[in-house]
Short mmCIF file of C-alpha atoms in Angstrom, two decimals:
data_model
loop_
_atom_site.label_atom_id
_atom_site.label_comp_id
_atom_site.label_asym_id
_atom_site.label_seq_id
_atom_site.Cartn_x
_atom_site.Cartn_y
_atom_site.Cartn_z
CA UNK A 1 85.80 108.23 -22.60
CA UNK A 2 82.59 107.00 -21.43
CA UNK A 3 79.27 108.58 -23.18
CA UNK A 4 75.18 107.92 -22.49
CA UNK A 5 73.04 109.25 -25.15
CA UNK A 6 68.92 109.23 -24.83
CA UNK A 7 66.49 109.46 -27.76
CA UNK A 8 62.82 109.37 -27.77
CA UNK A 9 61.28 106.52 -29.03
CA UNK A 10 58.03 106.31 -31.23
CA UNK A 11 56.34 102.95 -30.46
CA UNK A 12 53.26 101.91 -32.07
CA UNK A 13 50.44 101.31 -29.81
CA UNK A 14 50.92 97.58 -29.87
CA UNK A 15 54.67 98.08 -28.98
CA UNK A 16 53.96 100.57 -26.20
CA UNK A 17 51.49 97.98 -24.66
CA UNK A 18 54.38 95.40 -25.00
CA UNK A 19 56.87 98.04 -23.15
CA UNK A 20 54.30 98.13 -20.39
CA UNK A 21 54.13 94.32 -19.97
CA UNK A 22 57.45 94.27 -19.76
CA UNK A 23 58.40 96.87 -17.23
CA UNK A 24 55.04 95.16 -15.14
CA UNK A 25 57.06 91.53 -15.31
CA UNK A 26 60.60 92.72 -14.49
CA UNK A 27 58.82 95.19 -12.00
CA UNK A 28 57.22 91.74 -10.43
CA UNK A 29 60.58 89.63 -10.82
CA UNK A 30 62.30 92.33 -8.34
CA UNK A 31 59.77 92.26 -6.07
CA UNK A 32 59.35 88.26 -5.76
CA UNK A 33 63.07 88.29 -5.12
CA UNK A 34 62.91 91.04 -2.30
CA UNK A 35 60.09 88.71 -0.79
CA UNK A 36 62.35 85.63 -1.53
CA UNK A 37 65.49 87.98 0.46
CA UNK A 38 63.12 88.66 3.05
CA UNK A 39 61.81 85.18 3.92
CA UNK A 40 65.86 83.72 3.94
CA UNK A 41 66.25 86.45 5.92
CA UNK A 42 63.13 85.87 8.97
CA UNK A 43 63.94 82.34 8.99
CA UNK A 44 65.62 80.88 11.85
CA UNK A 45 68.53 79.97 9.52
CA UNK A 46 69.03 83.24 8.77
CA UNK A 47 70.01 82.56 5.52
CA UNK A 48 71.53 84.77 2.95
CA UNK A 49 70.44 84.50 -0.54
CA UNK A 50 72.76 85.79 -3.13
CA UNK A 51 72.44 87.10 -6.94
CA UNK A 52 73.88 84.20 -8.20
CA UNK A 53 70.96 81.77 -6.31
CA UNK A 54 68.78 83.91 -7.39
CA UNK A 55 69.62 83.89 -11.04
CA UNK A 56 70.27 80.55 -11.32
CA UNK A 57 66.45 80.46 -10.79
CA UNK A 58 65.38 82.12 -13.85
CA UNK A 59 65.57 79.01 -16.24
CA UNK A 60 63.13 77.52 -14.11
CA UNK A 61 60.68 80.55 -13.68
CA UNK A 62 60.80 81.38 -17.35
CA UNK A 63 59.38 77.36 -18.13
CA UNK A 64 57.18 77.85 -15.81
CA UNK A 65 55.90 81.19 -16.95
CA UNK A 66 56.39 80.95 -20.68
CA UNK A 67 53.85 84.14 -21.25
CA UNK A 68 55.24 86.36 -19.29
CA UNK A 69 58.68 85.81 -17.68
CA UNK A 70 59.48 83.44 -20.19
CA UNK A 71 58.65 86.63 -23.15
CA UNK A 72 61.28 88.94 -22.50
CA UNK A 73 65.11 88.91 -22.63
CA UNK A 74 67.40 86.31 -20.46
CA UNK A 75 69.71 88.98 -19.60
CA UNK A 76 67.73 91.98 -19.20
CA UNK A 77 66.31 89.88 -16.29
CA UNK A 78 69.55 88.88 -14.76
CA UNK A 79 70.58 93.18 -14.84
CA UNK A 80 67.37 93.70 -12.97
CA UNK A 81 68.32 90.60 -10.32
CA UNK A 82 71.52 92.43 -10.23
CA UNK A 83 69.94 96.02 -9.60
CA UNK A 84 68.24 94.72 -6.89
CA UNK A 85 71.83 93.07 -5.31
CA UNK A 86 73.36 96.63 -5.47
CA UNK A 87 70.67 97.68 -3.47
CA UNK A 88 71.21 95.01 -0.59
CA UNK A 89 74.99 95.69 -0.81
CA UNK A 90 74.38 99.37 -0.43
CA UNK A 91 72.09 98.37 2.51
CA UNK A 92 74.55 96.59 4.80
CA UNK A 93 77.07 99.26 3.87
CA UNK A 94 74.90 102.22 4.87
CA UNK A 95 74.11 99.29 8.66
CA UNK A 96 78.08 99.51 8.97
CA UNK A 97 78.71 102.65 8.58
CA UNK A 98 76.20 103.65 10.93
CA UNK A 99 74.04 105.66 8.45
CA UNK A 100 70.53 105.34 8.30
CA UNK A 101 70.36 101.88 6.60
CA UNK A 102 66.88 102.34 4.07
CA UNK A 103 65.58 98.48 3.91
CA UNK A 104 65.09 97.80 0.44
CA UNK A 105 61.22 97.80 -0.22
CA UNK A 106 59.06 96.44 -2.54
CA UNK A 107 58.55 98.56 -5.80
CA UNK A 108 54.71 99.97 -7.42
CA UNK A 109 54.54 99.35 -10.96
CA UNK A 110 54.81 103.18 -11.31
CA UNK A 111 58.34 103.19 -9.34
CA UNK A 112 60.02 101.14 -11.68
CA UNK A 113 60.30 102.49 -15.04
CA UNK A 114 63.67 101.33 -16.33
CA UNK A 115 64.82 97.83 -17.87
CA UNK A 116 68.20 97.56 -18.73
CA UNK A 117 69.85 95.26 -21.47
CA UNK A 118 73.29 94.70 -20.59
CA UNK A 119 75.11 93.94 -23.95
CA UNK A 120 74.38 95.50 -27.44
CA UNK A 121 73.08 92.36 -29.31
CA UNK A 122 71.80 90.10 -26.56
CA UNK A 123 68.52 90.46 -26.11
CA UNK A 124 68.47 93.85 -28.22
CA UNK A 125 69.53 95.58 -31.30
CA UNK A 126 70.97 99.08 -31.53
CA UNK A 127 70.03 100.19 -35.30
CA UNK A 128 68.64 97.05 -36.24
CA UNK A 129 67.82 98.28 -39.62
CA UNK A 130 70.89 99.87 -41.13
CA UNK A 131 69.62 99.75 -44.38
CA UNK A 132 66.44 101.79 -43.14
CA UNK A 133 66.75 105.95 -43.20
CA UNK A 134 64.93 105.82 -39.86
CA UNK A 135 66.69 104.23 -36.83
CA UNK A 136 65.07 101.68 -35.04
CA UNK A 137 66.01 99.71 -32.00
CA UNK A 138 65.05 95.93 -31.56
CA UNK A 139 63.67 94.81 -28.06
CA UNK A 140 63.07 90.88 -27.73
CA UNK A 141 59.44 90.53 -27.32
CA UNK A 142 58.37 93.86 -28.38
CA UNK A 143 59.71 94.39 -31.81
CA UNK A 144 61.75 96.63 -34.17
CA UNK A 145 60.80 99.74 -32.37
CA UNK A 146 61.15 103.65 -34.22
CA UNK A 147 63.95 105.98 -32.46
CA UNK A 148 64.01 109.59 -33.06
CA UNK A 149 67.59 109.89 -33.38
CA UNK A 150 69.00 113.61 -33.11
CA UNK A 151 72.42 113.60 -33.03
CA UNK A 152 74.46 111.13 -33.69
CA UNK A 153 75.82 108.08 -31.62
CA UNK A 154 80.16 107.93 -31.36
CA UNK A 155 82.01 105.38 -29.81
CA UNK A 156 80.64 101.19 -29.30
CA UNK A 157 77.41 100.72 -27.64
CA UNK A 158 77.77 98.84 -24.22
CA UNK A 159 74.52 98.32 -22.60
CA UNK A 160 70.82 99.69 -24.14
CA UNK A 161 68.17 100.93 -21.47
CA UNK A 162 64.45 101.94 -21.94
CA UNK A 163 63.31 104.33 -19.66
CA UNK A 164 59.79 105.35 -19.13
CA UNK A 165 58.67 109.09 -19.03
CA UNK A 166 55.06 109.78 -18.17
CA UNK A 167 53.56 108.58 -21.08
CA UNK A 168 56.92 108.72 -23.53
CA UNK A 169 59.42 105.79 -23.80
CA UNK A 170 63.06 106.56 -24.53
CA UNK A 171 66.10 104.36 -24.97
CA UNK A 172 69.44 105.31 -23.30
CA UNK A 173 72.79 104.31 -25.17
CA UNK A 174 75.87 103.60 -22.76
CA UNK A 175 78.59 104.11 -24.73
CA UNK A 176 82.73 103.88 -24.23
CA UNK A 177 85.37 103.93 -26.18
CA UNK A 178 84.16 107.69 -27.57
CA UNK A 179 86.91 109.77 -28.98
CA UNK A 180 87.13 113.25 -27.28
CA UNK A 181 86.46 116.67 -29.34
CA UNK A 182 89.13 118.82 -28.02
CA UNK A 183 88.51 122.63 -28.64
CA UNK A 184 91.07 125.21 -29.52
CA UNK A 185 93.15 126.46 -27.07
CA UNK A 186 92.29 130.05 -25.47
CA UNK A 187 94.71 130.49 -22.63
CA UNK A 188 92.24 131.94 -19.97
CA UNK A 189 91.62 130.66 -16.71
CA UNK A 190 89.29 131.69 -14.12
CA UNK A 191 87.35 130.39 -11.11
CA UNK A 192 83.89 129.97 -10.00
CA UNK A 193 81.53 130.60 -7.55
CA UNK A 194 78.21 128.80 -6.50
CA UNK A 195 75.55 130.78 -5.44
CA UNK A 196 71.94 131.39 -4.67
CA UNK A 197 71.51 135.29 -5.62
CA UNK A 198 73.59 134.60 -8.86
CA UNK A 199 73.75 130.70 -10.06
CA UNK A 200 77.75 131.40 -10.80
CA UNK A 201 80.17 134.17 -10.11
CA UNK A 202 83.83 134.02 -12.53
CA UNK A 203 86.61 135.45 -10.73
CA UNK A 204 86.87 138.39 -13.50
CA UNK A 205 83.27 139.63 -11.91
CA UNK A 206 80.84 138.20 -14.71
CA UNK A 207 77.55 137.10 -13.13
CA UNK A 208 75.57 134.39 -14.53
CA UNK A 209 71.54 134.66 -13.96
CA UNK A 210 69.70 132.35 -11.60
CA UNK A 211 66.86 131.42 -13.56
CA UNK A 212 64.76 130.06 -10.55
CA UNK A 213 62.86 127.09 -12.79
CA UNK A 214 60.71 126.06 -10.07
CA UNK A 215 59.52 129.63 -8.74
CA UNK A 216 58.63 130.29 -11.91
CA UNK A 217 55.82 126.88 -12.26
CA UNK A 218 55.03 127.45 -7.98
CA UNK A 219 51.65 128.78 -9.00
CA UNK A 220 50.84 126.06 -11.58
CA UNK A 221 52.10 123.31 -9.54
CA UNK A 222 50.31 124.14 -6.40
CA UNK A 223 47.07 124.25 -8.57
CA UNK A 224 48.21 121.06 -9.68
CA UNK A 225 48.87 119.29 -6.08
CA UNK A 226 45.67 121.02 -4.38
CA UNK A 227 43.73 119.45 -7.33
CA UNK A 228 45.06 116.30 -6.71
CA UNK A 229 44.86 116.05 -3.03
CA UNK A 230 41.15 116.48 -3.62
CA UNK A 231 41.30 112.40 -4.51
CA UNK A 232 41.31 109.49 -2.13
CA UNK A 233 44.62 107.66 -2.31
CA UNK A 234 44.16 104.89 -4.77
CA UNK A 235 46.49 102.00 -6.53
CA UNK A 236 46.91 102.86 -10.03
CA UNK A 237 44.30 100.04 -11.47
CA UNK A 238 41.72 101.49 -9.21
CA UNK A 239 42.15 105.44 -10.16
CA UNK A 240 39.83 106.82 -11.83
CA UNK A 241 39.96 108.83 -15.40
CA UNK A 242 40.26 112.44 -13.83
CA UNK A 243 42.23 111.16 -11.00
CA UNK A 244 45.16 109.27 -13.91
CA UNK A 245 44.84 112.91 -15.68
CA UNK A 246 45.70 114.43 -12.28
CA UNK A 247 48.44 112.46 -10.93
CA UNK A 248 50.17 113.45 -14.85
CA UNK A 249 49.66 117.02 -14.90
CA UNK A 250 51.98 117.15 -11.54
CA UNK A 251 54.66 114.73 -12.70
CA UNK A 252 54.35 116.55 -15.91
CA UNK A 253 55.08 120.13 -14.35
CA UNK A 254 57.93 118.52 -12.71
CA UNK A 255 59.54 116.97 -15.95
CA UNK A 256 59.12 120.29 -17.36
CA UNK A 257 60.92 122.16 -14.21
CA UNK A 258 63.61 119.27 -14.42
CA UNK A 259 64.45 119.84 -18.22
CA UNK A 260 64.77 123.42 -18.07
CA UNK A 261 67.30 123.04 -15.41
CA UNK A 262 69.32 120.46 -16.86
CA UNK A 263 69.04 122.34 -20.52
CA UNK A 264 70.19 125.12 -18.63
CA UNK A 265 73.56 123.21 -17.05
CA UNK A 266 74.15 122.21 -20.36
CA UNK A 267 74.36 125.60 -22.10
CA UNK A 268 75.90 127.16 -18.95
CA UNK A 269 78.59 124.32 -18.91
CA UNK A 270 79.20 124.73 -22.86
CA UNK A 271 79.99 128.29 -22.67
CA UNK A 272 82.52 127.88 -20.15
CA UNK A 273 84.64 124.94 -21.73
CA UNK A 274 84.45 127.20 -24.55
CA UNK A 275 86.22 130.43 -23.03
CA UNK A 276 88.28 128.97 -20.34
CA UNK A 277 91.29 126.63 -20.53
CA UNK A 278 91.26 125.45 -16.85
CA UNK A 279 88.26 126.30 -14.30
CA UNK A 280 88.70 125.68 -10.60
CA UNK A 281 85.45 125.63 -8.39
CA UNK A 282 84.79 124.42 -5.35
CA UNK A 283 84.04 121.03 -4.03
CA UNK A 284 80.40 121.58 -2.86
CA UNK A 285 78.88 118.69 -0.38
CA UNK A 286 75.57 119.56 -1.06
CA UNK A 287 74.05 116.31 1.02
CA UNK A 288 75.42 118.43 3.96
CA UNK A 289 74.57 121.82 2.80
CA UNK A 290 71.33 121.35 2.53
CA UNK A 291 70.72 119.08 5.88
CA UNK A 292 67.86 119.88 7.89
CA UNK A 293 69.43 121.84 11.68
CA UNK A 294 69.20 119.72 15.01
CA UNK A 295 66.39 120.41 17.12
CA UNK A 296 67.19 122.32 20.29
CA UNK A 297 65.40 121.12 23.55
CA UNK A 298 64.93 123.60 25.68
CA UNK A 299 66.53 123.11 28.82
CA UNK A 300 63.38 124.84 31.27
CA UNK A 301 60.27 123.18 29.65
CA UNK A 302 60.38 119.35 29.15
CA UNK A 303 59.15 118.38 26.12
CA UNK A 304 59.67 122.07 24.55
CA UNK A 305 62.26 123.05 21.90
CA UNK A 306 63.72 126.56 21.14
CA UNK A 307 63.92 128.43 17.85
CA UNK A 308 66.63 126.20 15.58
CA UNK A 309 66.04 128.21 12.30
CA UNK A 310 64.73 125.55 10.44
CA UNK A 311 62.14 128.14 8.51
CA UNK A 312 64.65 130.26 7.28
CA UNK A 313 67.04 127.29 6.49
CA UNK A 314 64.21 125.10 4.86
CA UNK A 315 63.91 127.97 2.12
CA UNK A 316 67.21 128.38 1.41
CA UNK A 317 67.47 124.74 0.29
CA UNK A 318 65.05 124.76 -1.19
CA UNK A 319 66.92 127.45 -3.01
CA UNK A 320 69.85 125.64 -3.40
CA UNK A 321 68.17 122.55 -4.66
CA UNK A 322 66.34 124.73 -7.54
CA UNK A 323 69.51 125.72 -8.48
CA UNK A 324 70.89 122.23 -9.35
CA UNK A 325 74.78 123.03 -8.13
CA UNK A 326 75.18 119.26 -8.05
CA UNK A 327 73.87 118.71 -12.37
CA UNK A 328 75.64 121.40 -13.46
CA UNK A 329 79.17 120.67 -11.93
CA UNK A 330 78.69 116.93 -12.98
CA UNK A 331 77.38 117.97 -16.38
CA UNK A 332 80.20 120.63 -16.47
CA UNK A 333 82.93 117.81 -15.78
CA UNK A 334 82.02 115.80 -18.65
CA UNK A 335 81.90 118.25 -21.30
CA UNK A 336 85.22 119.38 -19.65
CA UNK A 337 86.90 116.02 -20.42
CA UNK A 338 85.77 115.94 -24.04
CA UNK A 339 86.77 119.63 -25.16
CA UNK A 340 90.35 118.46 -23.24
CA UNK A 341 89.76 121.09 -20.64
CA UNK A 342 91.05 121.15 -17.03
CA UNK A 343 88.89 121.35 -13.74
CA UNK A 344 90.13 121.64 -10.35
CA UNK A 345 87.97 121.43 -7.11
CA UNK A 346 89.07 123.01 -4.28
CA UNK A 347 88.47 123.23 -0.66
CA UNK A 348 84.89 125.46 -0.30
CA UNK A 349 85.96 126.45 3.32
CA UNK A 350 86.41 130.54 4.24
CA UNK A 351 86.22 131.96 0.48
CA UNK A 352 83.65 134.24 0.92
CA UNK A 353 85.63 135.24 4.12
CA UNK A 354 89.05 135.33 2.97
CA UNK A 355 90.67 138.52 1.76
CA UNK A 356 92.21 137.88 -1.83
CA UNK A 357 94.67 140.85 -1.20
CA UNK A 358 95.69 140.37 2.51
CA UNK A 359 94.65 136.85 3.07
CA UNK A 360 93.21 138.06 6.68
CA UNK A 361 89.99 135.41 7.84
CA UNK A 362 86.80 136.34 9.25
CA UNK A 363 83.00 136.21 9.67
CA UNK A 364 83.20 140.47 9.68
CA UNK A 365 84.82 140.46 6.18
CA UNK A 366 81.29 139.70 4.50
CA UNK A 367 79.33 143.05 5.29
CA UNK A 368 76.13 141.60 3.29
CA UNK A 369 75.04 138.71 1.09
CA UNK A 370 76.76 141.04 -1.83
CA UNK A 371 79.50 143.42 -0.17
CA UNK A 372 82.90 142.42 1.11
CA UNK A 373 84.85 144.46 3.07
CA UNK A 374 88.75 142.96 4.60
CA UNK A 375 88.35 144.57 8.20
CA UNK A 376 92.33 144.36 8.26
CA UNK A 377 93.37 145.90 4.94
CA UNK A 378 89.71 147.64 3.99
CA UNK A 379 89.45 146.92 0.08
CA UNK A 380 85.63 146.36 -0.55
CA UNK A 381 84.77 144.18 -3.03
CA UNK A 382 81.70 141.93 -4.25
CA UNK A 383 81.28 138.88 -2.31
CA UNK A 384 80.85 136.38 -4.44
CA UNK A 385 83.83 137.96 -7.20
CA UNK A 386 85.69 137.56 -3.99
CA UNK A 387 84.72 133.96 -3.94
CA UNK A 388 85.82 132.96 -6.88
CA UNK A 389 89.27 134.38 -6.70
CA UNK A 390 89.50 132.59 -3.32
CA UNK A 391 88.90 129.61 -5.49
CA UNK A 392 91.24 130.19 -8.26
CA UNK A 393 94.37 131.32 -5.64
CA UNK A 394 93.73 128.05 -3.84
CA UNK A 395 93.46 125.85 -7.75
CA UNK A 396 97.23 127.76 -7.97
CA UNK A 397 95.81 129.92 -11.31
CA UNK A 398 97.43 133.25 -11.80
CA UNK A 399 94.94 135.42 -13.28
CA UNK A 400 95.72 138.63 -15.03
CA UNK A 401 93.09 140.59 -12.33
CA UNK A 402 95.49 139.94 -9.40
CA UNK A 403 98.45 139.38 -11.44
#
């Protein structure tokens, strides 16, 4: 199975300048070959440049830039060429598909904050001093750089990325070929349900918290934005001191509301590959969920639209978003795979409207956001409980509750 790990790296102040050069010239390499795509493009040739034209280019742009192009890893710049054709491919897709297409655009130094190295040894060195206690990592033209490692790293290392953080580095490890960590068998099964008043429902009636990260750092953060709206819009060379320590405090709060949520998945996830055998839940399109409603022209005043509910359905995504459905059921899948668990997804359609008992459909089954009552057979039950046995009936579990 397929593994990433990330560690925080502790560069010297030397290195971390080095890191910075080297995100500026691979951030400056993808934007000369947008421009490059761009021009092709305008001509009257219409020409198409590809990732291998544009590679084959590098030789001569590293002789003719020995400082800066010509500095970092070969390859590292060919992964960042090819980034940038994943991006055109998705492009044309999206234009064929009839989606709306999202022209690839030029990237600020502060947008691009990842370069990837696409093979351990080539350009970079996982533990590059194994007979050091401390781990390092070696980056070509930056050095044998300090990794505070805190767990450690199974399977063979594939491809080595350095990510930037606000003002801390850390190196991602792709890994494959890790050996899974089945746990014991418990023979329970149970399904789940995704909600907004509770972030999960089992199908035996246990309710797991929402912990509502970002209403909890609302106050903070609007301090945060209102303070920096006070500055002009500026690049980042021409900012000033307090408007740098600005622009950090609000991508800081929203690291800190992003962590919480994703160390949250993580422990949530844990805890149910740990009780349950097999988990069924449903297959949640969030994309669509949490859409934005059609306006509604209104038919007697041109130029006028009626009431669409967009208030009332703008803060429930937002709910839904700040509850992170779509990290924890990804996170929950991989941890599933390496305790040797099962998962099924199931159809989300009618399970808060479905009678468990009777199997009778309908909008009048679901009294209130918590109460369900079957208007054919009259059991009352809680909604969301009633949810996830919907789920676990359609995954094919027999649970002892229903049994």
């Amino acid at each position: 199975m397929h593994r990433a790990y990330k560690f925080l790296l502790r560069p010297t102040v030397r290195q971390a300048q080095a890191l910075s050069e080297m995100l500026r010239d691979h951030c400056s390499l993808y934007n000369g070959a947008v421009q490059e795509r761009r021009d092709a493009y305008l001509h009257a040739s219409r020409t198409s440049i590809t990732y291998g034209r544009q590679s084959a280019q590098l030789k001569e742009i590293r002789a003719f830039d020995p400082e800066r192009q010509g500095r970092w890893s070969f390859s590292s710049q060919q992964a960042t060429l090819r980034r940038l054709d994943r991006a055109f491919q998705a492009f044309f897709r999206r234009v064929k598909a009839g989606e709306k297409p999202g022209y690839q655009r030029f990237r600020g130094v502060n947008w691009f904050d990842t370069v990837e190295f696409p093979k351990d040894g080539d350009g970079c060195r996982w533990d590059s001093t194994p007979h050091d206690r401390v781990t390092r990592v070696r980056l070509q033209g930056v050095g044998h750089v300090r990794v505070h490692q805190h767990r450690p790293v199974r399977g063979r290392v594939k491809t080595v990325s350095v990510k930037r953080e606000g003002r801390q580095w850390y190196v991602v490890l792709a890994c494959d070929e890790v050996p899974a960590e089945p746990l014991p068998a418990t023979g329970a099964v149970t399904g789940i349900d995704m909600g907004v008043a509770h972030f999960l429902t089992t199908s035996g009636g246990e309710h797991q918290p929402n912990p509502r990260h970002s209403k909890g750092n609302t106050d903070a953060l609007a301090d945060a934005q209102r303070a920096l709206k006070a500055f002009p819009r500026r690049t980042r060379d021409n900012r000033t001191a307090k408007h740098r320590r600005a622009v950090e405090k609000v991508a800081a709060l929203y690291r800190k509301v992003r962590r919480r949520r994703t160390d949250h998945a993580h422990k949530t996830a844990l805890a149910m590959v740990r009780t349950y055998d097999v988990i069924a839940h449903e297959r949640l399109n969030i994309a669509n969920m949490v859409r934005a409603p059609k306006p509604k022209p209104d038919p007697d005043n041109a130029g006028a639209f009626l009431s669409n509910g967009s208030a009332a359905k703008a803060g429930l995504n937002k709910s839904v978003h700040d509850a992170g459905w779509g990290v924890f059921l990804g996170i929950l899948a991989h941890k599933a795979e390496s305790a040797g668990r099962r998962l099924i997804p199931v159809d989300p359609r009618n399970t808060s409207r479905t009678c468990p008992a009777c199997g009778h459909v309908s909008g009048e089954n679901r009294v209130t956001q918590e109460k369900f009552e079957c208007t054919s057979c009259g059991p009352t039950a809680n909604a969301d409980q009633v949810g996830a046995l919907n789920v676990a009936i359609r995954a094919g579990l027999v649970l002892p509750d229903v049994a």
